[in-house]
Amino acid sequence: MKPITAVNDFVVKFANVNGSGSASANELFAKSILRMGVPVSPRNIFPSNIQGLPTWYEVRVSERGWLARRGGVDLMVAMNPQTWDADLREIEPGGYLFYDNTRPLPPSKFRDDIHVIGMPLTEICNATYSDPRQRQLFKNIVYLGALSVLLGVDQEAIAQLIAEQYKGKEKLLQPNLNALRLGREYAQEKLAPIGLQVQPADNVGDRIFVDGNSAAALGCIYGGATVCAWYPITPSSSVAEAFQKYVGKFRTDADTGRVRGAVVQAEDELASIGMVVGAGWNGARAFTATSGPGISLMSEFIGLAYFAEIPVTIIDVQRGGPSTGMPTRTQQSDVLACAYASHGDTKHVLLFPEDPHECFEHAAGALDLADRLQTPVFVMTDLDIGMNQRLCTPFEWDDSRTYDRGKVMTREALDAGCDFGRYKDVDGDGIPYRTYPGTHPDRGGYFTRGTTKNAYAVYSEAGPDYIDNVQRLLRKFETAKALVPQPVMAAAKHRTPTGAIFYGSTSPAMAEAVAALEKEGIAVDTMRVRAFPFPDSVTDFIDAHEQVFVIEQNRDAQLRTLLLTELNADPAKLMPLLHYDGTPITARFITRAIAEQVHLRAVAPFEKDKVA
Amino acid sequence: MTYIAKPRLHHPTLPENRVGFTRRDYEGKISTLCAGCGHDSISAAIIEACWEMDIEPHRVAKLSGIGCSSKTPDYFLGNSHGFNTVHGRMPSVLTGANLANRTLLYLGVSGDGDSASIGLGQFAHVMRRGVNMVYILENNGVYGLTKGQFSATADQGSKSKRGAVNTDAPIDTVSLALIMGATFVARGFSGDKRQLVPLLRAAIAHKGAAFVDVISPCVAFNNHPGSTRSYDYVREHNEAVNRIDFIETRPEVTADYEEGHVVEIPHHDGTLLRLRKLHGEYDPTDRIGAMNYVQHHQARGEIVTGLLYADPHAEDLHEHLYTVDAPFNGLTEEDLCPGAAALEAINASLR
């Protein structure tokens, strides 16, 4: 079998054992290629486990900048005997296998259509290190050194990255550099470069490499959140943990050491959302981060916040459900649960970030929107962008930007005789005025409850009061349409009857699929929906096309359901394309599915005539 | 309940407190609870305590869960912001509200159904976090709004109005609060205002998690023979350990008290608590002793009331988190946003 040859366009997958220290070595590998100006997109594929179970790190190298998961593996770094057989099967014909050949394996354990590179990693490490932990940890750096020779990765870039990583911990720096050298020297002497090569390019630009959860946490810092209440749940925990870190870094008073922010790890999601509701009611910007099971638990409070009109920001890092489901796999399967969370007639604002850049932007924006609209706002990220580092445009902040605290009636306004009705629609946009507790000695106080109230927050079970109130909430939702991030459209080069709607982490796969389809002569206009409620432009887009694919990472076509229900769209027109096995959606999947459908439709006009 | 509102007009000689308010300024809407309900007496005691302590009504936030007790915040301090939250989860909402603005007084009002059943977890955790608040549990051993089911604080062997006998062991919220780290724990009786008002005043003066369990008979569903939460039963089995004579936050004021079994507990924030001991051996700064005493008397069917425990060195959640003195809800972009230059540095570190 002819070996695969490719420059700056291949997939390397590391098969490791959880807890073996491979994560930082693998990250070094990805970053060193970035430093050479070649875009990479790595993905952690990990079990719900701390130590011992298989874990993978898949790196796609793509000079053209395709950041989606490609599918298939060109080079497998097989470090885990437990998954050996499955790992071997994944290698593309003509691909490469790199493995530890300290202990010989029978020929039956290999394939004859791949190229095998063995290196006695255990033997080298055992000869060099006496401490068992070091033997294990440095094995990762040794294979990194060897791979850099095989693939032509700049050794200076790696050395530089190691130096940055161990800045301040110089004791660890030299041993790591030694291990790297050990790997490189062995490879230079005993192995030959392979057909997959990295060559310097200039396609990374000023982009940053960061995970969405850290980005969302930073967005909450910039957006002025002061209260974070949370309960640990994969894949969202690192949002709160990063926020805690940033509070220490950016919110500590230099003189007193006191902090301008509170992070509380609650006893459960019932309490974490309760704290956020309490803080929002009292005028602080507050958020929680959670995942699907947490949303279920929070639902009662979310409904109260909707009816009592309390600003709440919820960062939902989606995963496969249910609680005992696929906590370490990605999905977009909380869309409906969040859009209509809680009992009673409720609907909520959702934002759909596509990458860490938008996680930052939407988190900060959600805090503004929640205050402006006095309602819960969800940032619907997912494991794929939340827990993986992704190349994205740098974070931006305009220093002239101010926080939109929404309609807050001040003591001065109350003194000036402004009529205060907590649930009164003064401006016609459905958004009432609120007062913070403690504002005025004898005006502006009110009692907060669910729905049994009139426009002045006085207890009322009268039907007309109820209807006035919930109709106003609908007007408020209408107002939200213009305030949320608007959809992003991309028109094909040629006029086409085919459209595609997608959202969130599907973005990179969609971009690549559109390019691939164009090569096949299939033109697709796309619309990336960035928020719910849907602005009118979404209806216009659907109206302007004969067939619109709705691409989602869930089984039940949840966004499509929202489009049908909320826009009264024609079900026959909206064709669901669904990927939901827990792995990130690929361009290959989208391309194949759309191409198939378009070719099928090519014969459709005849049938149409018959029916007519 | 009555539907006839009290006239707003009041007698011109009605006394004003130091901040210029009469007792009437601390009232709320007309209660919708049953005539004779213990909860209304507690509302009256809250009004009295706040008036006596010169607390500006609007600087109080009242939060409650769901149930008869949780309706009462509408019936006192009408100029304060109030929040009727969801069942059993007032503690978390109060915690969040307190984090947003540490300068207000937080009254958490709950019942035994609210706190001892669905809310048991939040009850325990708000105590161990040391949220600065007064948590008032209006404890009648029964579900009133849903008409007479036993609550989790009902004594084993006590009889419902319909004659059913409770076989489940009771949850003693006072013992639980002590175990969970509440730094002020008291029990009162809605039928004894002379004891209850000073207890509430002391709880308000306390900087930390203050818990006041108030036995509050339900006249509709739990005031019959066979109940251990009836007015008669509680009066017969009430075992008061002390009387609070005096809580003072202003050191310049002095008062003369006769010598006797008086103990002073000076708090580190300057508050002075003076207790008249009714039981010579009882030490209200001894947490373990308090747990023993409460349990010991409970086993004998006695309900211990009074100030059971106060930690003079209490700290609250804000101190644990070491937050700034300024209320979070007043912080601005300048206080909170690191700015574009800092963001550029972050960007640089991510390349």
CSV table of N, CA, C and O in Angstrom, one decimal, chain B residues 156-242:
chain,number,residue,atom,x,y,z
B,156,GLN,N,-43.3,12.3,67.0
B,156,GLN,CA,-43.7,10.9,66.9
B,156,GLN,C,-44.8,10.6,67.9
B,156,GLN,O,-44.6,11.0,69.1
B,157,GLY,N,-45.9,10.1,67.5
B,157,GLY,CA,-47.0,9.8,68.4
B,157,GLY,C,-48.0,10.9,68.5
B,157,GLY,O,-49.1,10.7,69.1
B,158,SER,N,-47.7,12.1,67.9
B,158,SER,CA,-48.7,13.1,68.0
B,158,SER,C,-49.9,12.8,67.1
B,158,SER,O,-49.7,12.1,66.1
B,159,LYS,N,-51.0,13.4,67.4
B,159,LYS,CA,-52.2,13.0,66.7
B,159,LYS,C,-52.7,14.2,65.8
B,159,LYS,O,-52.6,15.3,66.2
B,160,SER,N,-53.1,13.9,64.6
B,160,SER,CA,-53.6,14.9,63.7
B,160,SER,C,-55.1,15.2,64.1
B,160,SER,O,-55.7,14.5,64.8
B,161,LYS,N,-55.6,16.2,63.5
B,161,LYS,CA,-57.0,16.6,63.8
B,161,LYS,C,-57.9,15.5,63.4
B,161,LYS,O,-59.0,15.3,64.0
B,162,ARG,N,-57.6,14.8,62.3
B,162,ARG,CA,-58.5,13.7,61.9
B,162,ARG,C,-58.2,12.4,62.7
B,162,ARG,O,-58.8,11.4,62.4
B,163,GLY,N,-57.3,12.4,63.6
B,163,GLY,CA,-57.0,11.3,64.5
B,163,GLY,C,-55.9,10.4,64.1
B,163,GLY,O,-55.6,9.4,64.8
B,164,ALA,N,-55.2,10.7,62.9
B,164,ALA,CA,-54.1,9.9,62.5
B,164,ALA,C,-52.9,10.1,63.5
B,164,ALA,O,-52.7,11.2,64.0
B,165,VAL,N,-52.1,9.1,63.7
B,165,VAL,CA,-51.0,9.2,64.6
B,165,VAL,C,-49.7,9.2,63.7
B,165,VAL,O,-49.5,8.4,62.8
B,166,ASN,N,-48.8,10.2,64.0
B,166,ASN,CA,-47.6,10.3,63.3
B,166,ASN,C,-46.6,9.3,63.8
B,166,ASN,O,-46.2,9.3,64.9
B,167,THR,N,-46.1,8.5,62.8
B,167,THR,CA,-45.1,7.4,63.2
B,167,THR,C,-43.7,7.8,62.9
B,167,THR,O,-42.8,7.1,63.3
B,168,ASP,N,-43.5,8.8,62.1
B,168,ASP,CA,-42.1,9.2,61.7
B,168,ASP,C,-41.4,10.0,62.8
B,168,ASP,O,-42.1,10.8,63.5
B,169,ALA,N,-40.1,9.8,62.9
B,169,ALA,CA,-39.4,10.6,63.9
B,169,ALA,C,-39.3,12.0,63.5
B,169,ALA,O,-39.3,12.3,62.3
B,170,PRO,N,-39.4,12.9,64.4
B,170,PRO,CA,-39.4,14.4,64.1
B,170,PRO,C,-38.0,14.9,63.8
B,170,PRO,O,-37.0,14.4,64.3
B,171,ILE,N,-38.0,15.9,63.0
B,171,ILE,CA,-36.7,16.6,62.7
B,171,ILE,C,-36.7,17.8,63.6
B,171,ILE,O,-37.6,18.6,63.7
B,172,ASP,N,-35.6,17.9,64.5
B,172,ASP,CA,-35.5,19.0,65.4
B,172,ASP,C,-34.6,20.1,64.7
B,172,ASP,O,-33.4,19.9,64.6
B,173,THR,N,-35.3,21.1,64.2
B,173,THR,CA,-34.5,22.1,63.4
B,173,THR,C,-33.5,22.9,64.3
B,173,THR,O,-32.5,23.3,63.8
B,174,VAL,N,-33.8,23.0,65.6
B,174,VAL,CA,-32.8,23.7,66.5
B,174,VAL,C,-31.5,22.9,66.5
B,174,VAL,O,-30.4,23.4,66.4
B,175,SER,N,-31.7,21.6,66.8
B,175,SER,CA,-30.5,20.8,66.9
B,175,SER,C,-29.7,20.7,65.5
B,175,SER,O,-28.5,20.8,65.5
B,176,LEU,N,-30.5,20.7,64.5
B,176,LEU,CA,-29.9,20.7,63.1
B,176,LEU,C,-29.1,22.0,62.9
B,176,LEU,O,-28.0,21.9,62.4
B,177,ALA,N,-29.7,23.1,63.2
B,177,ALA,CA,-29.0,24.4,63.0
B,177,ALA,C,-27.7,24.4,63.8
B,177,ALA,O,-26.7,24.9,63.4
B,178,LEU,N,-27.8,23.9,65.1
B,178,LEU,CA,-26.5,23.9,65.9
B,178,LEU,C,-25.5,23.0,65.3
B,178,LEU,O,-24.3,23.4,65.2
B,179,ILE,N,-25.9,21.8,64.8
B,179,ILE,CA,-24.9,20.9,64.1
B,179,ILE,C,-24.3,21.6,62.9
B,179,ILE,O,-23.1,21.5,62.6
B,180,MET,N,-25.2,22.3,62.1
B,180,MET,CA,-24.8,22.8,60.8
B,180,MET,C,-23.9,24.1,60.9
B,180,MET,O,-23.5,24.6,59.9
B,181,GLY,N,-23.8,24.6,62.1
B,181,GLY,CA,-22.9,25.7,62.3
B,181,GLY,C,-23.5,27.1,62.3
B,181,GLY,O,-22.9,28.1,62.1
B,182,ALA,N,-24.9,27.1,62.6
B,182,ALA,CA,-25.5,28.4,62.8
B,182,ALA,C,-24.8,29.1,64.0
B,182,ALA,O,-24.5,28.4,65.0
B,183,THR,N,-24.6,30.4,63.9
B,183,THR,CA,-23.8,31.0,65.0
B,183,THR,C,-24.7,31.7,66.0
B,183,THR,O,-24.3,32.3,67.0
B,184,PHE,N,-26.0,31.6,65.8
B,184,PHE,CA,-27.0,32.1,66.7
B,184,PHE,C,-28.2,31.2,66.6
B,184,PHE,O,-28.8,31.1,65.5
B,185,VAL,N,-28.6,30.6,67.7
B,185,VAL,CA,-29.8,29.7,67.6
B,185,VAL,C,-30.7,30.0,68.8
B,185,VAL,O,-30.2,30.0,70.0
B,186,ALA,N,-31.9,30.2,68.5
B,186,ALA,CA,-32.9,30.5,69.6
B,186,ALA,C,-34.2,29.8,69.3
B,186,ALA,O,-34.5,29.5,68.1
B,187,ARG,N,-35.0,29.6,70.4
B,187,ARG,CA,-36.3,29.1,70.1
B,187,ARG,C,-37.3,29.9,70.9
B,187,ARG,O,-37.1,30.2,72.1
B,188,GLY,N,-38.4,30.3,70.3
B,188,GLY,CA,-39.4,31.1,71.0
B,188,GLY,C,-40.7,30.4,70.8
B,188,GLY,O,-40.9,29.4,70.2
B,189,PHE,N,-41.8,31.1,71.3
B,189,PHE,CA,-43.1,30.6,71.2
B,189,PHE,C,-44.0,31.8,70.8
B,189,PHE,O,-43.9,32.9,71.4
B,190,SER,N,-44.8,31.6,69.8
B,190,SER,CA,-45.6,32.8,69.3
B,190,SER,C,-46.5,33.3,70.3
B,190,SER,O,-46.9,34.5,70.3
B,191,GLY,N,-46.8,32.5,71.3
B,191,GLY,CA,-47.7,32.9,72.4
B,191,GLY,C,-47.0,33.7,73.5
B,191,GLY,O,-47.6,34.1,74.5
B,192,ASP,N,-45.7,33.9,73.4
B,192,ASP,CA,-44.9,34.6,74.4
B,192,ASP,C,-44.1,35.7,73.8
B,192,ASP,O,-42.9,35.6,73.5
B,193,LYS,N,-44.8,36.8,73.6
B,193,LYS,CA,-44.2,38.0,72.9
B,193,LYS,C,-43.1,38.6,73.7
B,193,LYS,O,-42.1,39.1,73.2
B,194,ARG,N,-43.2,38.5,75.0
B,194,ARG,CA,-42.2,39.1,75.9
B,194,ARG,C,-40.8,38.4,75.7
B,194,ARG,O,-39.8,39.0,75.8
B,195,GLN,N,-40.9,37.2,75.4
B,195,GLN,CA,-39.7,36.4,75.1
B,195,GLN,C,-39.2,36.6,73.7
B,195,GLN,O,-38.1,36.7,73.4
B,196,LEU,N,-40.2,36.6,72.8
B,196,LEU,CA,-39.9,36.5,71.4
B,196,LEU,C,-39.3,37.8,70.8
B,196,LEU,O,-38.3,37.7,70.0
B,197,VAL,N,-39.8,38.9,71.2
B,197,VAL,CA,-39.3,40.2,70.7
B,197,VAL,C,-37.8,40.4,71.0
B,197,VAL,O,-37.0,40.6,70.1
B,198,PRO,N,-37.4,40.2,72.2
B,198,PRO,CA,-35.9,40.3,72.5
B,198,PRO,C,-35.1,39.2,71.7
B,198,PRO,O,-34.0,39.5,71.3
B,199,LEU,N,-35.6,38.0,71.6
B,199,LEU,CA,-34.9,37.0,70.8
B,199,LEU,C,-34.7,37.5,69.4
B,199,LEU,O,-33.6,37.4,68.8
B,200,LEU,N,-35.7,38.1,68.8
B,200,LEU,CA,-35.6,38.6,67.4
B,200,LEU,C,-34.6,39.7,67.4
B,200,LEU,O,-33.8,39.9,66.4
B,201,ARG,N,-34.7,40.6,68.3
B,201,ARG,CA,-33.7,41.7,68.4
B,201,ARG,C,-32.3,41.2,68.5
B,201,ARG,O,-31.4,41.7,67.8
B,202,ALA,N,-32.1,40.3,69.3
B,202,ALA,CA,-30.7,39.7,69.4
B,202,ALA,C,-30.3,39.1,68.1
B,202,ALA,O,-29.1,39.2,67.7
B,203,ALA,N,-31.2,38.4,67.5
B,203,ALA,CA,-30.9,37.7,66.2
B,203,ALA,C,-30.6,38.8,65.1
B,203,ALA,O,-29.6,38.6,64.3
B,204,ILE,N,-31.3,39.9,65.1
B,204,ILE,CA,-31.1,40.9,64.1
B,204,ILE,C,-29.7,41.5,64.4
B,204,ILE,O,-28.9,41.8,63.5
B,205,ALA,N,-29.3,41.7,65.7
B,205,ALA,CA,-28.0,42.3,66.0
B,205,ALA,C,-26.9,41.4,65.7
B,205,ALA,O,-25.8,41.8,65.5
B,206,HIS,N,-27.2,40.1,65.6
B,206,HIS,CA,-26.1,39.1,65.3
B,206,HIS,C,-25.6,39.2,63.9
B,206,HIS,O,-26.3,39.3,62.9
B,207,LYS,N,-24.2,39.2,63.7
B,207,LYS,CA,-23.7,39.2,62.4
B,207,LYS,C,-23.2,37.8,62.0
B,207,LYS,O,-22.1,37.4,62.3
B,208,GLY,N,-24.2,37.1,61.4
B,208,GLY,CA,-23.9,35.8,61.0
B,208,GLY,C,-25.2,35.1,60.8
B,208,GLY,O,-26.3,35.7,60.7
B,209,ALA,N,-25.1,33.7,60.7
B,209,ALA,CA,-26.4,33.0,60.4
B,209,ALA,C,-27.1,32.8,61.8
B,209,ALA,O,-26.7,32.1,62.6
B,210,ALA,N,-28.2,33.6,61.9
B,210,ALA,CA,-29.1,33.5,63.1
B,210,ALA,C,-30.3,32.8,62.8
B,210,ALA,O,-31.0,33.1,61.8
B,211,PHE,N,-30.6,31.8,63.6
B,211,PHE,CA,-31.8,31.0,63.4
B,211,PHE,C,-32.7,31.1,64.6
B,211,PHE,O,-32.3,30.9,65.8
B,212,VAL,N,-34.0,31.4,64.4
B,212,VAL,CA,-35.0,31.5,65.4
B,212,VAL,C,-36.1,30.6,65.1
B,212,VAL,O,-36.9,30.8,64.1
B,213,ASP,N,-36.2,29.5,65.8
B,213,ASP,CA,-37.3,28.6,65.6
B,213,ASP,C,-38.5,29.1,66.5
B,213,ASP,O,-38.3,29.3,67.7
B,214,VAL,N,-39.6,29.3,65.9
B,214,VAL,CA,-40.7,29.8,66.7
B,214,VAL,C,-41.9,28.8,66.7
B,214,VAL,O,-42.4,28.5,65.6
B,215,ILE,N,-42.2,28.2,67.8
B,215,ILE,CA,-43.3,27.3,67.9
B,215,ILE,C,-44.6,28.1,67.7
B,215,ILE,O,-44.8,29.1,68.5
B,216,SER,N,-45.4,27.8,66.7
B,216,SER,CA,-46.4,28.7,66.3
B,216,SER,C,-47.7,27.9,66.0
B,216,SER,O,-47.9,27.4,64.9
B,217,PRO,N,-48.5,27.7,67.0
B,217,PRO,CA,-49.7,26.8,66.8
B,217,PRO,C,-50.6,27.1,65.7
B,217,PRO,O,-50.8,28.3,65.4
B,218,CYS,N,-51.0,26.1,65.0
B,218,CYS,CA,-51.9,26.2,63.9
B,218,CYS,C,-53.3,26.1,64.4
B,218,CYS,O,-53.7,24.9,64.8
B,219,VAL,N,-54.1,27.1,64.5
B,219,VAL,CA,-55.4,27.1,65.1
B,219,VAL,C,-56.4,26.2,64.3
B,219,VAL,O,-57.3,25.7,64.8
B,220,ALA,N,-56.2,26.1,63.0
B,220,ALA,CA,-57.1,25.4,62.2
B,220,ALA,C,-56.8,23.9,62.2
B,220,ALA,O,-57.8,23.1,62.2
B,221,PHE,N,-55.6,23.5,62.2
B,221,PHE,CA,-55.3,22.0,62.0
B,221,PHE,C,-54.4,21.4,63.1
B,221,PHE,O,-54.2,20.2,63.1
B,222,ASN,N,-53.9,22.2,64.1
B,222,ASN,CA,-53.0,21.5,65.0
B,222,ASN,C,-53.1,22.2,66.4
B,222,ASN,O,-52.1,22.4,67.0
B,223,ASN,N,-54.3,22.3,66.9
B,223,ASN,CA,-54.5,23.0,68.2
B,223,ASN,C,-55.4,22.2,69.0
B,223,ASN,O,-56.1,22.7,69.9
B,224,HIS,N,-55.4,20.9,68.8
B,224,HIS,CA,-56.4,20.0,69.5
B,224,HIS,C,-55.6,19.1,70.5
B,224,HIS,O,-54.4,19.0,70.5
B,225,PRO,N,-56.4,18.5,71.4
B,225,PRO,CA,-55.7,17.6,72.3
B,225,PRO,C,-55.0,16.4,71.5
B,225,PRO,O,-55.6,16.0,70.5
B,226,GLY,N,-53.8,16.0,71.9
B,226,GLY,CA,-53.1,15.0,71.2
B,226,GLY,C,-52.1,15.6,70.3
B,226,GLY,O,-51.1,14.9,69.8
B,227,SER,N,-52.2,16.9,70.0
B,227,SER,CA,-51.1,17.6,69.3
B,227,SER,C,-50.1,18.1,70.3
B,227,SER,O,-50.4,18.4,71.4
B,228,THR,N,-48.8,18.1,69.8
B,228,THR,CA,-47.7,18.6,70.7
B,228,THR,C,-47.3,20.0,70.2
B,228,THR,O,-46.3,20.5,70.6
B,229,ARG,N,-48.1,20.6,69.4
B,229,ARG,CA,-47.8,22.0,69.0
B,229,ARG,C,-49.0,22.9,69.2
B,229,ARG,O,-49.2,23.9,68.6
B,230,SER,N,-49.9,22.5,70.2
B,230,SER,CA,-51.1,23.3,70.5
B,230,SER,C,-50.7,24.4,71.5
B,230,SER,O,-49.6,24.3,72.2
B,231,TYR,N,-51.5,25.4,71.6
B,231,TYR,CA,-51.2,26.5,72.6
B,231,TYR,C,-51.0,25.9,74.0
B,231,TYR,O,-50.1,26.1,74.7
B,232,ASP,N,-52.0,25.0,74.3
B,232,ASP,CA,-52.0,24.4,75.7
B,232,ASP,C,-50.8,23.6,75.9
B,232,ASP,O,-50.1,23.7,77.0
B,233,TYR,N,-50.5,22.7,75.0
B,233,TYR,CA,-49.3,21.8,75.1
B,233,TYR,C,-48.0,22.6,75.3
B,233,TYR,O,-47.2,22.3,76.2
B,234,VAL,N,-47.8,23.6,74.4
B,234,VAL,CA,-46.6,24.3,74.5
B,234,VAL,C,-46.5,25.1,75.8
B,234,VAL,O,-45.4,25.2,76.4
B,235,ARG,N,-47.6,25.7,76.2
B,235,ARG,CA,-47.5,26.4,77.5
B,235,ARG,C,-47.1,25.5,78.6
B,235,ARG,O,-46.4,25.9,79.5
B,236,GLU,N,-47.7,24.3,78.6
B,236,GLU,CA,-47.4,23.4,79.7
B,236,GLU,C,-46.0,22.8,79.7
B,236,GLU,O,-45.4,22.4,80.7
B,237,HIS,N,-45.4,22.7,78.5
B,237,HIS,CA,-44.1,22.1,78.4
B,237,HIS,C,-43.0,23.0,78.0
B,237,HIS,O,-41.9,22.6,77.7
B,238,ASN,N,-43.2,24.3,78.1
B,238,ASN,CA,-42.2,25.3,77.7
B,238,ASN,C,-41.2,25.4,78.8
B,238,ASN,O,-41.5,25.6,80.0
B,239,GLU,N,-39.9,25.2,78.5
B,239,GLU,CA,-38.8,25.2,79.4
B,239,GLU,C,-37.9,26.3,79.0
B,239,GLU,O,-37.0,26.1,78.2
B,240,ALA,N,-38.1,27.5,79.5
B,240,ALA,CA,-37.3,28.7,79.1
B,240,ALA,C,-35.9,28.6,79.8
B,240,ALA,O,-35.9,28.5,81.1
B,241,VAL,N,-34.8,28.8,79.1
B,241,VAL,CA,-33.5,28.7,79.8
B,241,VAL,C,-33.0,30.1,80.2
B,241,VAL,O,-32.2,30.2,81.1
B,242,ASN,N,-33.5,31.1,79.6
B,242,ASN,CA,-33.1,32.5,79.9
B,242,ASN,C,-34.0,33.5,79.3
B,242,ASN,O,-34.9,33.2,78.6
